[in-house]
Amino acid sequence: MPDQKTVKAALTKQRIETPSWAYGNSGTRFKTFLQEGVPRDPFEKLDDAAQVHAFTGVAPSVALHIPWDRVDDYAALRAHAESLGLELGAINPNTFQEDDYKLGSLCNPDPAVREKAQRQLLECVDIMDVTGSDALSLWFADGLNYPGQDSIAERQERLSEGLRIAYDRLGEHQRMLLEYKFFEPAFYATDVPDWGTSYAHCLDLGERAQVLVDTGHHAPGTNIEFIVAFLLGRGRLGGFHFNSRFYADDDLMVGAADPFQLFRIMHEIVRAGALEDSADVAFMLDQCHNLEPKVPALIRSVLNVQEATAKALLVDGDALARAQREGDVLGAHAVLMDAYNTDVRPLLAEVREDMGIDPDPIAAYQRSGYGEKIIAGRKEGTPAGWEA
Ligand code: PSV
Ligand code: MN
């Protein structure tokens, strides 16, 4: 059995990045529901993120989305993050909310639009230089709604060209993450629809290009842990966007829809030693909280990732390997299920006590009065959100 000390040490060192956009207003295709107390700018998003970190102890970095988080002075934003004990994480260029991008960004048939998108990626690398972020995290809404609308093959060439320009601009300690999504907003063909397409582009680009797995971006029934295991084996798993889905890209709190899937993913991570910092796998959340209050929802998500991780760490690797070698199908499955069925909440409570934080982060947050404080203090101004 894995010893408790090792398991606890791994849980203490785990890092989960929260997305700036999860603190702002968001919505469904039909409506953006406004919440009270929502941050009005990226600085206030960081204030909220600091709460998630304060109560969980494992969420010290925040991903930014540009232009949603555009500021005049990124050094000041970085300084604000550092004053809160935070770091600025992955930079995500948004090339999907301008009219120019109606027919795509890097894959657009119009060279002027492609150039505009390329410039936007380069601007994001400039921002990374100031914020100290190590990852340029790319997702493209590019795709087609109708057969014949554009050339699928030529769009791949345009994509290669645009990615190459951004990749070549990266500094030595920076990397590119390429996220895929099987549909939406395009319905007939998406330009980076799956991990295979992303992987192929990453191979072309070079070692510092890696695949980003957003757990909501697969067809129903896809075996995501297979993808994770494969990419880990090739050194090309750059990170995750964790969230839950019941139907499409639902962006619900991770671990809400299928905690067993999350455990299976974390099992592959632990097996490959990829929890270690040196593995450079970024564990990021990518969620929208439309009904539930945002800060406690993010805390809940962090706890869900921790629980799945703790269970994965409890898998008896020796017993599993033995059963697998002997072809003991039921025995091997039982080893995995024993770990999954363990109630890890007491163990995590101990980990938190050892870290000097409250064993029940959600209750502690609710007691803190922060939720009431932001509702009272952020009455004026425009709340941050998808349209901002
Ligand atoms: C797209 O659905 C996505 O998963 C990408 O990561 C975006 O950057 C993010 O959601 C926010 O729109
Ligand atoms: Mn995502």
CSV table of N, CA, C and O in Angstrom, one decimal, residues 95 98-118 140-144 149-151 154-162 191:
chain,number,residue,atom,x,y,z
A,95,THR,N,-9.7,34.6,-29.7
A,95,THR,CA,-9.9,34.9,-31.1
A,95,THR,C,-11.3,34.5,-31.6
A,95,THR,O,-11.4,33.9,-32.7
A,98,GLU,N,-14.9,38.5,-32.1
A,98,GLU,CA,-15.0,39.7,-32.9
A,98,GLU,C,-15.6,39.3,-34.3
A,98,GLU,O,-15.4,38.2,-34.8
A,99,ASP,N,-16.3,40.3,-34.9
A,99,ASP,CA,-17.0,40.0,-36.1
A,99,ASP,C,-16.0,39.6,-37.2
A,99,ASP,O,-16.3,38.7,-38.0
A,100,ASP,N,-14.7,40.1,-37.2
A,100,ASP,CA,-13.7,39.7,-38.1
A,100,ASP,C,-13.5,38.2,-38.1
A,100,ASP,O,-13.1,37.6,-39.1
A,101,TYR,N,-13.8,37.6,-37.0
A,101,TYR,CA,-13.5,36.1,-36.8
A,101,TYR,C,-14.7,35.2,-37.2
A,101,TYR,O,-14.7,34.0,-36.8
A,102,LYS,N,-15.7,35.8,-37.8
A,102,LYS,CA,-16.9,35.0,-38.1
A,102,LYS,C,-16.5,33.7,-38.9
A,102,LYS,O,-17.1,32.7,-38.6
A,103,LEU,N,-15.6,33.8,-39.8
A,103,LEU,CA,-15.2,32.7,-40.6
A,103,LEU,C,-13.9,32.0,-40.1
A,103,LEU,O,-13.3,31.2,-40.8
A,104,GLY,N,-13.6,32.4,-38.9
A,104,GLY,CA,-12.4,31.8,-38.3
A,104,GLY,C,-11.3,32.8,-38.1
A,104,GLY,O,-11.4,34.0,-38.4
A,105,SER,N,-10.2,32.3,-37.4
A,105,SER,CA,-9.1,33.2,-37.0
A,105,SER,C,-7.9,32.8,-37.8
A,105,SER,O,-7.7,33.3,-38.9
A,106,LEU,N,-7.1,31.9,-37.2
A,106,LEU,CA,-5.9,31.5,-38.0
A,106,LEU,C,-6.2,30.8,-39.3
A,106,LEU,O,-5.4,30.7,-40.2
A,107,CYS,N,-7.4,30.2,-39.4
A,107,CYS,CA,-7.8,29.4,-40.5
A,107,CYS,C,-8.7,30.2,-41.5
A,107,CYS,O,-9.1,29.7,-42.5
A,108,ASN,N,-8.9,31.5,-41.2
A,108,ASN,CA,-9.8,32.3,-42.0
A,108,ASN,C,-9.3,32.4,-43.5
A,108,ASN,O,-8.1,32.5,-43.7
A,109,PRO,N,-10.3,32.3,-44.4
A,109,PRO,CA,-9.9,32.4,-45.8
A,109,PRO,C,-9.2,33.8,-46.2
A,109,PRO,O,-8.5,33.9,-47.1
A,110,ASP,N,-9.5,34.8,-45.4
A,110,ASP,CA,-8.9,36.2,-45.7
A,110,ASP,C,-7.6,36.3,-45.0
A,110,ASP,O,-7.5,36.3,-43.7
A,111,PRO,N,-6.5,36.6,-45.8
A,111,PRO,CA,-5.2,36.7,-45.2
A,111,PRO,C,-5.1,37.8,-44.1
A,111,PRO,O,-4.3,37.7,-43.2
A,112,ALA,N,-5.9,38.9,-44.3
A,112,ALA,CA,-5.8,40.0,-43.4
A,112,ALA,C,-6.3,39.6,-42.0
A,112,ALA,O,-5.8,40.0,-41.0
A,113,VAL,N,-7.4,38.8,-42.0
A,113,VAL,CA,-7.9,38.3,-40.7
A,113,VAL,C,-6.9,37.3,-40.1
A,113,VAL,O,-6.7,37.4,-38.9
A,114,ARG,N,-6.3,36.5,-40.9
A,114,ARG,CA,-5.3,35.6,-40.3
A,114,ARG,C,-4.2,36.4,-39.7
A,114,ARG,O,-3.7,36.0,-38.6
A,115,GLU,N,-3.8,37.4,-40.3
A,115,GLU,CA,-2.7,38.2,-39.8
A,115,GLU,C,-3.1,38.9,-38.5
A,115,GLU,O,-2.3,38.9,-37.5
A,116,LYS,N,-4.3,39.3,-38.4
A,116,LYS,CA,-4.8,39.9,-37.2
A,116,LYS,C,-4.8,38.9,-36.1
A,116,LYS,O,-4.3,39.2,-34.9
A,117,ALA,N,-5.2,37.7,-36.3
A,117,ALA,CA,-5.2,36.6,-35.3
A,117,ALA,C,-3.8,36.3,-34.9
A,117,ALA,O,-3.5,36.1,-33.7
A,118,GLN,N,-2.9,36.3,-35.9
A,118,GLN,CA,-1.5,36.0,-35.6
A,118,GLN,C,-0.9,37.1,-34.7
A,118,GLN,O,-0.2,36.8,-33.7
A,140,PHE,N,-9.1,27.5,-30.6
A,140,PHE,CA,-9.7,28.2,-31.8
A,140,PHE,C,-11.1,27.7,-32.0
A,140,PHE,O,-11.4,26.5,-32.1
A,141,ALA,N,-11.9,28.7,-32.2
A,141,ALA,CA,-13.3,28.4,-32.5
A,141,ALA,C,-13.5,28.2,-34.0
A,141,ALA,O,-14.6,28.0,-34.5
A,142,ASP,N,-12.4,28.1,-34.7
A,142,ASP,CA,-12.4,28.0,-36.2
A,142,ASP,C,-13.1,26.7,-36.6
A,142,ASP,O,-12.8,25.6,-36.1
A,143,GLY,N,-13.9,26.8,-37.7
A,143,GLY,CA,-14.5,25.6,-38.2
A,143,GLY,C,-15.5,26.0,-39.3
A,143,GLY,O,-15.7,27.1,-39.6
A,144,LEU,N,-16.3,25.0,-39.7
A,144,LEU,CA,-17.2,25.2,-40.8
A,144,LEU,C,-18.6,24.7,-40.4
A,144,LEU,O,-18.7,23.7,-39.7
A,149,GLN,N,-18.1,24.9,-47.6
A,149,GLN,CA,-18.0,26.3,-47.1
A,149,GLN,C,-16.5,26.8,-47.3
A,149,GLN,O,-16.3,28.0,-47.6
A,150,ASP,N,-15.6,26.0,-47.1
A,150,ASP,CA,-14.1,26.4,-47.2
A,150,ASP,C,-13.4,25.0,-47.4
A,150,ASP,O,-13.9,23.9,-47.1
A,151,SER,N,-12.1,25.2,-47.8
A,151,SER,CA,-11.3,24.0,-48.0
A,151,SER,C,-10.8,23.4,-46.6
A,151,SER,O,-10.0,24.1,-46.0
A,154,GLU,N,-6.9,23.2,-46.9
A,154,GLU,CA,-6.2,24.5,-46.9
A,154,GLU,C,-6.2,25.1,-45.5
A,154,GLU,O,-5.3,25.8,-45.1
A,155,ARG,N,-7.3,24.9,-44.8
A,155,ARG,CA,-7.4,25.5,-43.4
A,155,ARG,C,-6.4,24.9,-42.5
A,155,ARG,O,-5.8,25.6,-41.7
A,156,GLN,N,-6.1,23.6,-42.7
A,156,GLN,CA,-5.0,23.0,-41.9
A,156,GLN,C,-3.6,23.7,-42.2
A,156,GLN,O,-2.8,23.9,-41.3
A,157,GLU,N,-3.4,24.0,-43.5
A,157,GLU,CA,-2.2,24.6,-43.8
A,157,GLU,C,-2.1,26.0,-43.2
A,157,GLU,O,-1.0,26.4,-42.7
A,158,ARG,N,-3.2,26.7,-43.2
A,158,ARG,CA,-3.2,28.1,-42.6
A,158,ARG,C,-3.0,28.0,-41.1
A,158,ARG,O,-2.3,28.8,-40.5
A,159,LEU,N,-3.5,26.9,-40.5
A,159,LEU,CA,-3.4,26.7,-39.1
A,159,LEU,C,-1.9,26.5,-38.8
A,159,LEU,O,-1.3,27.1,-37.8
A,160,SER,N,-1.3,25.6,-39.5
A,160,SER,CA,0.2,25.3,-39.3
A,160,SER,C,1.0,26.6,-39.4
A,160,SER,O,1.9,26.8,-38.6
A,161,GLU,N,0.7,27.4,-40.4
A,161,GLU,CA,1.5,28.6,-40.6
A,161,GLU,C,1.3,29.6,-39.4
A,161,GLU,O,2.3,30.1,-38.9
A,162,GLY,N,0.1,29.8,-38.9
A,162,GLY,CA,-0.2,30.7,-37.8
A,162,GLY,C,0.4,30.2,-36.5
A,162,GLY,O,1.0,30.9,-35.8
A,191,ASP,N,-11.6,22.9,-36.9
A,191,ASP,CA,-10.3,22.8,-37.4
A,191,ASP,C,-9.3,22.1,-36.5
A,191,ASP,O,-8.3,21.5,-36.9
